[in-house]
Tab-separated table of C-alpha atoms and ligand atoms in Angstrom:
chain	number	residue	atom	x	y	z
X	18	MET	CA	13.508	5.452	20.836
X	19	ARG	CA	12.390	2.759	18.389
X	20	THR	CA	14.093	-0.542	17.850
X	21	VAL	CA	14.465	-1.164	14.122
X	22	TYR	CA	15.728	-4.118	12.097
X	23	VAL	CA	18.611	-3.899	9.620
X	24	ASN	CA	20.174	-6.950	7.933
X	25	GLY	CA	19.857	-9.409	10.802
X	26	GLU	CA	20.219	-6.967	13.691
X	27	TYR	CA	17.758	-5.269	16.047
X	28	LEU	CA	19.160	-1.803	16.766
X	29	PRO	CA	18.147	1.528	18.300
X	30	GLU	CA	16.977	3.697	15.346
X	31	SER	CA	19.893	6.126	15.823
X	32	GLU	CA	22.416	3.320	15.293
X	33	ALA	CA	20.854	1.765	12.185
X	34	LYS	CA	22.909	2.376	9.059
X	35	VAL	CA	22.723	1.586	5.325
X	36	SER	CA	25.478	2.255	2.765
X	37	ILE	CA	25.404	5.447	0.661
X	38	PHE	CA	25.970	3.073	-2.294
X	39	ASP	CA	22.767	1.172	-1.570
X	40	ARG	CA	20.870	0.902	-4.876
X	41	ALA	CA	17.609	2.049	-3.321
X	42	PHE	CA	19.310	5.301	-2.275
X	43	LEU	CA	20.962	5.828	-5.693
X	44	MET	CA	18.382	4.303	-8.093
X	45	ALA	CA	15.147	3.611	-6.163
X	46	ASP	CA	16.079	-0.047	-6.731
X	47	GLY	CA	13.980	-1.451	-3.919
X	48	VAL	CA	10.540	-2.730	-3.027
X	49	TYR	CA	8.453	-2.360	0.107
X	50	GLU	CA	5.392	-3.469	2.028
X	51	VAL	CA	3.323	-1.872	4.781
X	52	THR	CA	1.400	-4.170	7.116
X	53	SER	CA	-0.990	-2.806	9.690
X	54	VAL	CA	-1.096	-3.899	13.316
X	55	LEU	CA	-4.360	-3.950	15.265
X	56	GLY	CA	-4.559	-5.234	18.836
X	57	GLY	CA	-0.878	-6.213	18.587
X	58	LYS	CA	-1.516	-8.524	15.625
X	59	LEU	CA	-0.569	-8.320	11.945
X	60	ILE	CA	-3.390	-7.773	9.443
X	61	ASP	CA	-3.242	-9.647	6.087
X	62	PHE	CA	0.412	-10.640	6.688
X	63	ASP	CA	0.225	-13.557	4.289
X	64	GLY	CA	-0.967	-11.336	1.410
X	65	HIS	CA	1.815	-8.798	1.991
X	66	ALA	CA	4.492	-11.523	2.166
X	67	LYS	CA	3.203	-13.091	-1.078
X	68	ARG	CA	3.135	-9.725	-2.899
X	69	LEU	CA	6.684	-8.976	-1.665
X	70	ALA	CA	7.845	-12.290	-3.165
X	71	ARG	CA	6.142	-11.344	-6.453
X	72	SER	CA	7.707	-7.831	-6.525
X	73	LEU	CA	11.168	-9.333	-5.895
X	74	ASN	CA	10.634	-11.948	-8.593
X	75	GLU	CA	9.487	-9.374	-11.186
X	76	LEU	CA	12.702	-7.382	-10.591
X	77	ASP	CA	15.063	-10.402	-10.451
X	78	MET	CA	15.890	-9.566	-6.847
X	79	LYS	CA	16.973	-12.140	-4.303
X	80	ALA	CA	14.673	-12.754	-1.324
X	81	PRO	CA	16.519	-11.740	1.850
X	82	CYS	CA	14.937	-14.511	3.946
X	83	THR	CA	11.987	-16.914	4.127
X	84	GLU	CA	8.364	-15.902	4.773
X	85	ASP	CA	8.520	-17.535	8.226
X	86	GLU	CA	11.623	-15.512	9.101
X	87	LEU	CA	9.869	-12.323	7.908
X	88	LEU	CA	6.898	-13.082	10.140
X	89	ALA	CA	9.212	-13.651	13.110
X	90	ILE	CA	10.952	-10.275	12.490
X	91	HIS	CA	7.594	-8.472	12.200
X	92	ARG	CA	6.413	-10.017	15.478
X	93	GLU	CA	9.674	-9.263	17.280
X	94	LEU	CA	9.513	-5.583	16.251
X	95	VAL	CA	5.855	-5.291	17.285
X	96	ALA	CA	6.743	-6.795	20.688
X	97	ARG	CA	9.963	-4.797	21.251
X	98	ASN	CA	8.249	-1.511	20.345
X	99	GLU	CA	5.052	-2.381	22.264
X	100	ILE	CA	2.846	-1.661	19.254
X	101	THR	CA	-0.869	-2.198	19.836
X	102	ASP	CA	-2.089	-0.272	16.794
X	103	GLY	CA	0.269	0.864	14.063
X	104	LEU	CA	2.219	-0.161	11.001
X	105	VAL	CA	5.255	-2.244	10.115
X	106	TYR	CA	7.240	-0.858	7.164
X	107	LEU	CA	9.493	-3.308	5.311
X	108	GLN	CA	11.953	-2.526	2.533
X	109	VAL	CA	14.161	-4.847	0.483
X	110	THR	CA	16.766	-3.336	-1.831
X	111	ARG	CA	19.203	-4.829	-4.318
X	112	GLY	CA	21.932	-3.909	-1.843
X	113	SER	CA	25.250	-2.166	-2.290
X	114	ALA	CA	28.092	-3.301	-4.534
X	115	GLY	CA	30.280	-0.512	-3.148
X	116	ASP	CA	30.013	1.831	-6.137
X	117	ARG	CA	27.453	3.393	-8.510
X	118	ASP	CA	26.663	1.447	-11.683
X	119	PHE	CA	23.508	1.067	-13.799
X	120	ALA	CA	24.109	-2.676	-14.215
X	121	PHE	CA	22.683	-4.891	-11.487
X	122	PRO	CA	25.395	-6.262	-9.178
X	123	ASP	CA	25.979	-10.031	-9.091
X	124	PRO	CA	23.444	-11.445	-6.593
X	125	GLU	CA	26.020	-14.112	-5.636
X	126	THR	CA	28.285	-11.447	-4.154
X	127	THR	CA	25.881	-8.572	-3.298
X	128	GLU	CA	23.329	-9.335	-0.602
X	129	PRO	CA	19.959	-7.556	-0.559
X	130	THR	CA	19.398	-4.955	2.172
X	131	LEU	CA	16.476	-5.708	4.498
X	132	VAL	CA	15.120	-2.933	6.717
X	133	LEU	CA	11.990	-2.951	8.891
X	134	PHE	CA	10.623	-0.397	11.338
X	135	THR	CA	7.377	0.177	13.193
X	136	GLN	CA	5.137	3.255	13.299
X	137	ASN	CA	2.991	3.625	16.399
X	138	LYS	CA	-0.577	4.757	15.499
X	139	PRO	CA	-2.868	4.466	18.521
X	140	GLY	CA	-6.518	4.156	17.442
X	141	LEU	CA	-5.568	3.423	13.806
X	142	ALA	CA	-8.930	1.779	13.086
X	143	GLU	CA	-10.899	4.661	14.669
X	144	SER	CA	-9.707	7.341	12.268
X	145	PRO	CA	-12.014	10.414	12.383
X	146	ALA	CA	-11.688	10.672	8.560
X	147	ALA	CA	-13.639	7.409	8.209
X	148	LYS	CA	-16.661	9.239	9.703
X	149	THR	CA	-16.419	12.352	7.516
X	150	GLY	CA	-14.880	10.918	4.349
X	151	ILE	CA	-12.009	12.446	2.376
X	152	LYS	CA	-11.796	14.887	-0.542
X	153	VAL	CA	-9.713	14.026	-3.600
X	154	ILE	CA	-8.477	15.771	-6.743
X	155	SER	CA	-7.703	14.074	-10.053
X	156	LEU	CA	-4.218	14.251	-11.586
X	157	GLU	CA	-2.673	12.835	-14.737
X	158	ASP	CA	-1.005	9.482	-14.007
X	159	ILE	CA	2.600	9.981	-15.119
X	160	ARG	CA	4.098	7.070	-13.155
X	161	TRP	CA	6.020	4.246	-14.876
X	162	GLY	CA	4.301	1.314	-16.592
X	163	ARG	CA	4.835	-1.359	-13.891
X	164	ARG	CA	2.698	-0.021	-11.042
X	165	ASP	CA	1.921	-3.612	-10.074
X	166	ILE	CA	5.438	-3.820	-8.593
X	167	LYS	CA	5.565	-2.087	-5.205
X	168	THR	CA	8.786	-0.121	-5.681
X	169	VAL	CA	10.076	2.733	-3.533
X	170	GLN	CA	9.825	5.191	-6.479
X	171	LEU	CA	7.325	7.374	-4.622
X	172	LEU	CA	8.264	10.879	-5.769
X	173	TYR	CA	5.185	11.365	-7.965
X	174	PRO	CA	2.749	10.047	-5.320
X	175	SER	CA	4.434	12.452	-2.832
X	176	MET	CA	3.973	15.325	-5.307
X	177	ALA	CA	0.331	14.277	-5.729
X	178	LYS	CA	-0.275	14.409	-1.964
X	179	MET	CA	1.276	17.893	-1.882
X	180	ALA	CA	-0.915	19.049	-4.808
X	181	ALA	CA	-3.995	17.688	-3.009
X	182	LYS	CA	-3.020	19.503	0.180
X	183	LYS	CA	-2.489	22.746	-1.744
X	184	ALA	CA	-6.008	22.353	-3.197
X	185	GLY	CA	-7.464	21.911	0.322
X	186	CYS	CA	-8.015	18.173	-0.248
X	187	ASP	CA	-6.731	14.960	1.290
X	188	ASP	CA	-5.514	12.870	-1.619
X	189	ALA	CA	-5.328	12.443	-5.397
X	190	TRP	CA	-6.762	9.949	-7.873
X	191	PHE	CA	-4.614	9.285	-10.921
X	192	VAL	CA	-6.127	9.342	-14.418
X	193	GLU	CA	-4.694	7.766	-17.571
X	194	ASP	CA	-6.376	7.842	-21.013
X	195	GLY	CA	-9.437	9.385	-19.370
X	196	LYS	CA	-9.865	6.569	-16.825
X	197	VAL	CA	-9.053	6.510	-13.106
X	198	THR	CA	-6.158	4.130	-12.368
X	199	GLU	CA	-5.945	4.336	-8.561
X	200	GLY	CA	-5.314	6.685	-5.648
X	201	SER	CA	-1.819	7.985	-4.852
X	202	SER	CA	-1.416	5.251	-2.216
X	203	ASN	CA	-4.661	3.273	-2.398
X	204	ASN	CA	-7.082	1.537	-4.763
X	205	ALA	CA	-10.135	3.508	-5.950
X	206	TYR	CA	-13.791	2.417	-6.102
X	207	ILE	CA	-17.202	3.826	-6.918
X	208	VAL	CA	-20.648	2.473	-6.070
X	209	LYS	CA	-23.549	2.891	-8.493
X	210	GLY	CA	-26.968	1.279	-8.141
X	211	GLY	CA	-25.574	-1.014	-5.431
X	212	LYS	CA	-22.720	-2.218	-7.695
X	213	ILE	CA	-19.123	-1.904	-6.486
X	214	ILE	CA	-16.934	-0.812	-9.407
X	215	THR	CA	-13.115	-0.869	-9.348
X	216	ARG	CA	-10.443	-1.053	-12.043
X	217	GLU	CA	-9.394	-4.554	-13.117
X	218	LEU	CA	-5.918	-5.859	-12.206
X	219	SER	CA	-3.122	-5.213	-14.710
X	220	HIS	CA	0.317	-3.567	-14.806
X	221	ASP	CA	-1.519	-0.212	-14.458
X	222	ILE	CA	-2.277	-0.499	-10.742
X	223	LEU	CA	-0.912	-2.005	-7.555
X	224	HIS	CA	-2.691	-5.246	-6.718
X	225	GLY	CA	-3.852	-4.084	-3.297
X	226	ILE	CA	-3.919	-6.673	-0.548
X	227	THR	CA	-6.805	-4.802	1.074
X	228	ARG	CA	-8.539	-4.681	-2.340
X	229	ALA	CA	-8.345	-8.485	-2.658
X	230	ALA	CA	-9.758	-9.008	0.842
X	231	VAL	CA	-12.507	-6.373	0.504
X	232	LEU	CA	-13.693	-7.766	-2.854
X	233	ARG	CA	-13.735	-11.280	-1.390
X	234	PHE	CA	-15.800	-10.126	1.624
X	235	ALA	CA	-18.135	-8.113	-0.642
X	236	LYS	CA	-18.825	-11.185	-2.813
X	237	GLU	CA	-19.369	-13.333	0.296
X	238	ALA	CA	-21.948	-10.752	1.469
X	239	GLN	CA	-23.735	-11.148	-1.934
X	240	MET	CA	-22.726	-7.668	-3.109
X	241	VAL	CA	-22.199	-7.215	-6.862
X	242	VAL	CA	-18.618	-6.406	-7.899
X	243	GLU	CA	-17.682	-5.137	-11.363
X	244	GLU	CA	-13.964	-4.964	-12.180
X	245	ARG	CA	-13.588	-2.280	-14.880
X	246	SER	CA	-12.211	1.202	-15.249
X	247	PHE	CA	-14.306	4.362	-14.837
X	248	THR	CA	-13.961	8.064	-15.625
X	249	VAL	CA	-13.819	11.059	-13.269
X	250	GLU	CA	-17.286	12.116	-14.537
X	251	GLU	CA	-18.751	8.693	-13.763
X	252	ALA	CA	-17.235	8.861	-10.277
X	253	GLN	CA	-18.671	12.340	-9.714
X	254	GLN	CA	-22.125	10.978	-10.571
X	255	ALA	CA	-21.759	7.806	-8.488
X	256	ASP	CA	-23.772	7.119	-5.341
X	257	GLU	CA	-20.598	6.581	-3.317
X	258	ALA	CA	-16.841	6.335	-3.635
X	259	PHE	CA	-14.085	4.962	-1.424
X	260	VAL	CA	-10.452	3.861	-1.353
X	261	THR	CA	-8.721	0.891	0.264
X	262	SER	CA	-5.199	0.405	1.626
X	263	ALA	CA	-3.432	-1.449	4.419
X	264	SER	CA	-3.133	1.718	6.513
X	265	SER	CA	-6.579	3.266	5.873
X	266	PHE	CA	-8.608	0.014	5.450
X	267	VAL	CA	-11.793	1.252	3.706
X	268	MET	CA	-11.958	5.061	3.534
X	269	PRO	CA	-15.007	6.896	2.103
X	270	VAL	CA	-14.397	9.569	-0.563
X	271	VAL	CA	-17.009	12.339	-0.523
X	272	GLU	CA	-15.690	14.854	-3.052
X	273	LEU	CA	-13.801	14.624	-6.372
X	274	ASP	CA	-12.470	17.765	-8.104
X	275	GLY	CA	-14.875	19.911	-6.078
X	276	ALA	CA	-18.010	17.860	-6.959
X	277	LYS	CA	-19.843	16.166	-4.114
X	278	ILE	CA	-20.247	12.406	-4.535
X	279	GLY	CA	-23.750	11.216	-3.586
X	280	ALA	CA	-24.902	13.190	-0.564
X	281	GLY	CA	-21.350	14.366	0.134
X	282	THR	CA	-21.197	12.123	3.199
X	283	PRO	CA	-19.855	8.560	3.645
X	284	GLY	CA	-22.200	6.064	2.020
X	285	PRO	CA	-23.650	2.849	3.485
X	286	VAL	CA	-21.704	0.455	1.215
X	287	ALA	CA	-18.315	1.931	2.192
X	288	ALA	CA	-19.306	1.974	5.870
X	289	ARG	CA	-20.474	-1.661	5.742
X	290	LEU	CA	-17.334	-2.808	3.877
X	291	ARG	CA	-15.130	-1.047	6.431
X	292	GLU	CA	-16.970	-2.802	9.240
X	293	ILE	CA	-16.748	-6.244	7.572
X	294	TYR	CA	-13.089	-5.778	6.604
X	295	LEU	CA	-12.019	-4.772	10.125
X	296	GLU	CA	-14.048	-7.549	11.760
X	297	GLU	CA	-12.962	-10.354	9.437
X	298	SER	CA	-9.324	-9.351	9.020
X	299	MET	CA	-8.896	-9.036	12.798
X	300	LYS	CA	-10.218	-12.590	13.190
X	301	MET	CA	-7.483	-13.815	10.812
X	302	ALA	CA	-4.730	-11.546	12.197
X	303	VAL	CA	-1.464	-13.143	13.244
M	429	PLP	N1	-2.164	1.511	-4.803
M	429	PLP	C1	-1.027	2.152	-4.492
M	429	PLP	C2	-0.360	3.012	-5.501
M	429	PLP	C3	-0.473	2.015	-3.203
M	429	PLP	O1	0.664	2.657	-2.881
M	429	PLP	C4	-1.152	1.209	-2.234
M	429	PLP	C5	-0.614	1.032	-0.884
M	429	PLP	O2	0.385	1.578	-0.503
M	429	PLP	C6	-2.346	0.571	-2.609
M	429	PLP	C7	-2.811	0.739	-3.913
M	429	PLP	C8	-3.111	-0.273	-1.650
M	429	PLP	O3	-2.473	-1.522	-1.424
M	429	PLP	P1	-2.632	-2.311	-0.075
M	429	PLP	O4	-4.111	-2.540	0.119
M	429	PLP	O5	-1.904	-3.578	-0.314
M	429	PLP	O6	-2.049	-1.470	1.003
């Protein structure tokens, strides 16, 4: 049985409780982060903590504790659950004012809810999918207009994963005004003529922590990066495609809406970026 963290306490998962009036339960009024663990250490923790602070700030939510305290909780959970490879899920909600109301409760009297738990994923970095690549479908992006805030409103991404599965694929890429925004739970990239192309940062996409690190490593390795949007057709005609996220690192995409991308096998740029990302981020892991 896992040990989880709820509002200051480490508890067996079966004893952890949150109010039925919690605003995340009633209104999806909460934000989250997922940090990967490799070799018992946290990958890109600083980036995730900084983005959490930004999400909270954008929604006028109170921070439940300091960044140092968050790091200590992450480490304690990794140790107590003996996680070598896996994930730490963190969620902060606006808390419970003891009733249902659209208006935000007074932050002076309603404390945020803070929940963390681990997911054990032995061999997380040796995923077989990284060798074969994944297949994606495109779907209209009907999410809200502030995708840069990492909220727990994940119904549409869940529906997208189900639609992909039904189509015999692994994931979905969202499209708005004819241009790819991002994957259902990752940032999307194509490679053409050696250039790495990914949508620019705005309210339209989540500012991926893995994206920031991968683009930094790519530039350091003298690769050319172009931050702009692209269409499904351009992606289908690209040399390569891939996605990035904290839990999948760099994952090659080999098919989009039934069309093979490049040779239909993982390309060298994605493979090299995966290698660099894993090597460099493990060096900086805490
Ligand atoms: N875009 C969306 C919609 C996501 O849900 C995620 C991760 O969950 C990402 C991008 C990738 O972000 P990160 O690299 O910080 O995990």
